[in-house]
mmCIF file of C-alpha atoms in Angstrom:
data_model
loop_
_atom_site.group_PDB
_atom_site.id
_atom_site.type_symbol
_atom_site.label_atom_id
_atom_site.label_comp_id
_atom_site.label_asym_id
_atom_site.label_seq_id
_atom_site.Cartn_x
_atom_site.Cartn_y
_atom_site.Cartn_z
ATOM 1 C CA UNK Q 1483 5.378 -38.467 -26.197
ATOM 2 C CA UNK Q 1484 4.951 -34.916 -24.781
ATOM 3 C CA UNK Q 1485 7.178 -31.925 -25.153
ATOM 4 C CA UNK Q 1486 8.368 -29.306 -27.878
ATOM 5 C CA UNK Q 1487 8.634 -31.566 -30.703
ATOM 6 C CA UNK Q 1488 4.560 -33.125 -30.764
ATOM 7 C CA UNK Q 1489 2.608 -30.587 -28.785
ATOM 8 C CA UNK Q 1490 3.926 -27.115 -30.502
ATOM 9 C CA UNK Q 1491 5.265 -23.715 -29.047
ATOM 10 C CA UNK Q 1492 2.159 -23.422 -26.560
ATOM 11 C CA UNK Q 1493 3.565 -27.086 -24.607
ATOM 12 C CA UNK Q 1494 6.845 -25.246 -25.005
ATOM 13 C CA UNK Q 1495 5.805 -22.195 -22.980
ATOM 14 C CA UNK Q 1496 4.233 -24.560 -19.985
ATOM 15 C CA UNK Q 1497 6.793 -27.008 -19.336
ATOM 16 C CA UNK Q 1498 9.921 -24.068 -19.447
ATOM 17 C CA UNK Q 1499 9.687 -24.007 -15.259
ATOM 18 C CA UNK Q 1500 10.728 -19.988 -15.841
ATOM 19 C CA UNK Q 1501 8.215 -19.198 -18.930
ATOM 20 C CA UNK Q 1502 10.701 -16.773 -20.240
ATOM 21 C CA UNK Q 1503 10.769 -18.514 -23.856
ATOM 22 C CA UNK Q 1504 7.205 -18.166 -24.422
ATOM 23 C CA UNK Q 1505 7.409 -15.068 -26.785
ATOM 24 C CA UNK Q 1506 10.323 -16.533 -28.628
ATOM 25 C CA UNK Q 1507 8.167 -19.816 -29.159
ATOM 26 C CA UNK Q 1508 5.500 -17.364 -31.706
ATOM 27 C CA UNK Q 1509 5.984 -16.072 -34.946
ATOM 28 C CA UNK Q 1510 6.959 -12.505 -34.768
ATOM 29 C CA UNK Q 1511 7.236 -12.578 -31.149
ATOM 30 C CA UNK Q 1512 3.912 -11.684 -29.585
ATOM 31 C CA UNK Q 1513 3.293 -13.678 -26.468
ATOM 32 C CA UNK Q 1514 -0.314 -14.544 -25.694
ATOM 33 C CA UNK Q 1515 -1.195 -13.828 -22.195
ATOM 34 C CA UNK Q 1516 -2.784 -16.897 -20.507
ATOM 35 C CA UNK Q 1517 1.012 -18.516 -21.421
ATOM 36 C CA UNK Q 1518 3.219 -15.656 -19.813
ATOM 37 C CA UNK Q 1519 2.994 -16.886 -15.800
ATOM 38 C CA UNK Q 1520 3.993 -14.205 -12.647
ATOM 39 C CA UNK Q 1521 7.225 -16.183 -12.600
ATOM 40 C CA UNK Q 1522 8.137 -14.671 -15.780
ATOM 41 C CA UNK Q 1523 7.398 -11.059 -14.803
ATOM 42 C CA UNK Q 1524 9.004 -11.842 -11.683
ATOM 43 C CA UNK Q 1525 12.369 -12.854 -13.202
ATOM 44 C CA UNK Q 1526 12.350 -9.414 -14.820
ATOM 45 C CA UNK Q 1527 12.027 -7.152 -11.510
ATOM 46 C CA UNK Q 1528 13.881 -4.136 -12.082
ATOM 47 C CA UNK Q 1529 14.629 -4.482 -15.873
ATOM 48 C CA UNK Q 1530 13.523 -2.061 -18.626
ATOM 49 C CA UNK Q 1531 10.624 -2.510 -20.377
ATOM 50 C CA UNK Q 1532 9.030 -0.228 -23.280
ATOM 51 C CA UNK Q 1533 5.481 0.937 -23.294
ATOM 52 C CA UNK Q 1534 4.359 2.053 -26.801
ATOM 53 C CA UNK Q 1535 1.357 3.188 -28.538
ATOM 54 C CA UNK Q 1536 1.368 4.019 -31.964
ATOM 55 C CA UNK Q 1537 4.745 6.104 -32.981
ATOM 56 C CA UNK Q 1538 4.733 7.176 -29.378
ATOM 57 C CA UNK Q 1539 6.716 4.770 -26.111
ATOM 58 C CA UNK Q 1540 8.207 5.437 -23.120
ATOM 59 C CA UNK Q 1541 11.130 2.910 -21.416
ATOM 60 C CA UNK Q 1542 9.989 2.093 -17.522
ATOM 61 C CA UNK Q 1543 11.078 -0.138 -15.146
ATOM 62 C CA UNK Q 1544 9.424 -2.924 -13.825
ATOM 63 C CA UNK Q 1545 9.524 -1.799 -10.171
ATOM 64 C CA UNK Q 1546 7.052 -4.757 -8.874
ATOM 65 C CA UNK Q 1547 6.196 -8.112 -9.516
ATOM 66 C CA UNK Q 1548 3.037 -9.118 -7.100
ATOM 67 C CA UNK Q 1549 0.753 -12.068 -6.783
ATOM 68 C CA UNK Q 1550 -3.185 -11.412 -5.920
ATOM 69 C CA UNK Q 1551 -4.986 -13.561 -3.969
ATOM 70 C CA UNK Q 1552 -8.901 -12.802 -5.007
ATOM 71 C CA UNK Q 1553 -10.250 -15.483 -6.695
ATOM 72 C CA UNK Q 1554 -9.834 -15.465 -10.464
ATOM 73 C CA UNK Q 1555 -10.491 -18.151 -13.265
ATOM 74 C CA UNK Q 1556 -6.970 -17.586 -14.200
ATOM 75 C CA UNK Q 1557 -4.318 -20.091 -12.198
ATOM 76 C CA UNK Q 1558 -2.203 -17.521 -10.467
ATOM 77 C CA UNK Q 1559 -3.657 -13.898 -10.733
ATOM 78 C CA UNK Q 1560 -0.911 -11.442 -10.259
ATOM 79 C CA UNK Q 1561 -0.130 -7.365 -10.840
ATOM 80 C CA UNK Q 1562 3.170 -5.655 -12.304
ATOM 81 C CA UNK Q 1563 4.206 -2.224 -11.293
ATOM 82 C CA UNK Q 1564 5.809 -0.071 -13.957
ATOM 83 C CA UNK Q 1565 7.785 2.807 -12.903
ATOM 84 C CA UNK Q 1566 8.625 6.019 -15.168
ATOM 85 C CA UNK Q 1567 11.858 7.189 -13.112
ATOM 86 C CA UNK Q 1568 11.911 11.096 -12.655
ATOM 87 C CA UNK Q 1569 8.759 11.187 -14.222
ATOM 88 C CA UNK Q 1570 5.833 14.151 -12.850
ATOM 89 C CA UNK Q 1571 3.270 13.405 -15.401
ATOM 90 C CA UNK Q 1572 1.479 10.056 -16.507
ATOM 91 C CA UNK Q 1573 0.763 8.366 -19.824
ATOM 92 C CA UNK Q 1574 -2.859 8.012 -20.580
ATOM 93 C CA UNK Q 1575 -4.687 4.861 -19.452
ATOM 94 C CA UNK Q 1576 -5.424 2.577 -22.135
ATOM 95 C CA UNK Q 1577 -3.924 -0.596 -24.130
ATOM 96 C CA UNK Q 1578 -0.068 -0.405 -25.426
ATOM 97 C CA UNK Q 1579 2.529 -2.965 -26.537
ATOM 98 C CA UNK Q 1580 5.015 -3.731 -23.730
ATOM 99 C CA UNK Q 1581 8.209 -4.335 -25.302
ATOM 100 C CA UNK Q 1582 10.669 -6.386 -23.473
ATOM 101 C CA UNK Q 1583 14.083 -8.803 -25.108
ATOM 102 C CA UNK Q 1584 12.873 -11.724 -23.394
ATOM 103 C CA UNK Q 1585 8.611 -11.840 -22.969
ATOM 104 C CA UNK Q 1586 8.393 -10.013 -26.578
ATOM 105 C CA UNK Q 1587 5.763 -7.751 -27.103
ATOM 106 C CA UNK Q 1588 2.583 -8.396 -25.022
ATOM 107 C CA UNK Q 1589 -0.375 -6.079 -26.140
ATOM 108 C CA UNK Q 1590 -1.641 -4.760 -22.038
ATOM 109 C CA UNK Q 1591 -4.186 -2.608 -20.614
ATOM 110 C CA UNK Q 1592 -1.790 -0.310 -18.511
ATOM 111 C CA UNK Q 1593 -3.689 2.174 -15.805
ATOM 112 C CA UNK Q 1594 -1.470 5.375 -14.229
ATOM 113 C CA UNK Q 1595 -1.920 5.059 -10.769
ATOM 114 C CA UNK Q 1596 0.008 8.019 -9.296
ATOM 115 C CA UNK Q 1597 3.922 9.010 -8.264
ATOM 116 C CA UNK Q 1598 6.012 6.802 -5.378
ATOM 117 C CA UNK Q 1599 8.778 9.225 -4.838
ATOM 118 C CA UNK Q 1600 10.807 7.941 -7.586
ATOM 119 C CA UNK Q 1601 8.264 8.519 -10.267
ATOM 120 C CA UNK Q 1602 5.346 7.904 -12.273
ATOM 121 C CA UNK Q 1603 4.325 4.344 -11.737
ATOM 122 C CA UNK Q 1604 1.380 2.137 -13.912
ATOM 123 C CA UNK Q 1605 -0.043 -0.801 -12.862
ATOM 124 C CA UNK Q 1606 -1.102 -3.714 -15.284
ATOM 125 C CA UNK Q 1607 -3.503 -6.385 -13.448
ATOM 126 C CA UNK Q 1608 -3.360 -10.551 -14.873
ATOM 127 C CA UNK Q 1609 -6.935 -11.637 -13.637
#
């Protein structure tokens, strides 16, 4: 017998075809990474997302959802582009909790990597 019921919240994550549950599947909603797949961020293209680091966030959009296609250990590598609209300054590099409804919080290493007309934009790399 396979599924929910015998092989926990981690089978959960891997059989929803979306992955969008995973987060909702752990206790206090923290999603571990190797469980959260591109199609998840992908779904999400264009919705708000919080970055936060201590008492101090910022909302963003999720401007980009991208696959990579270097080799990598992990099944489908893949970068997100965050984007700080009307923003002229960047957030320092460095880890912060990405809040979103549906992923739940997902602790990321998030690097500024410059304006695109519309604003600040961050990129955080799944390798």
């Amino acid at each position: 017998m396979h599924g929910p019921a015998r092989d926990g919240p981690a089978r959960a994550c891997r059989d929803d075809v979306r992955g969008l549950r995973c987060a909702l599947a752990k206790p206090g909603g923290r999603a571990m990474l190797d469980e959260v797949p591109f199609a998840a961020f992908e779904a999400i293209v264009g919705q708000t997302v919080r970055m936060a680091r201590g008492d101090e966030y910022i909302d963003v959009e999720l401007a980009l959802a991208q696959r990579l296609n270097n080799p990598s250990p992990r099944n489908e590598p893949f970068m997100v582009i965050l984007r700080e609209n009307g923003a002229s300054r960047s957030a320092l590099q460095g880890m912060y909790d990405v809040h979103h409804p549906t992923l739940g919080i997902l602790n990321l290493f998030v690097v500024p990597v410059g304006p695109d007309g519309k604003g600040m934009c961050y990129e955080i790399t799944f390798n």
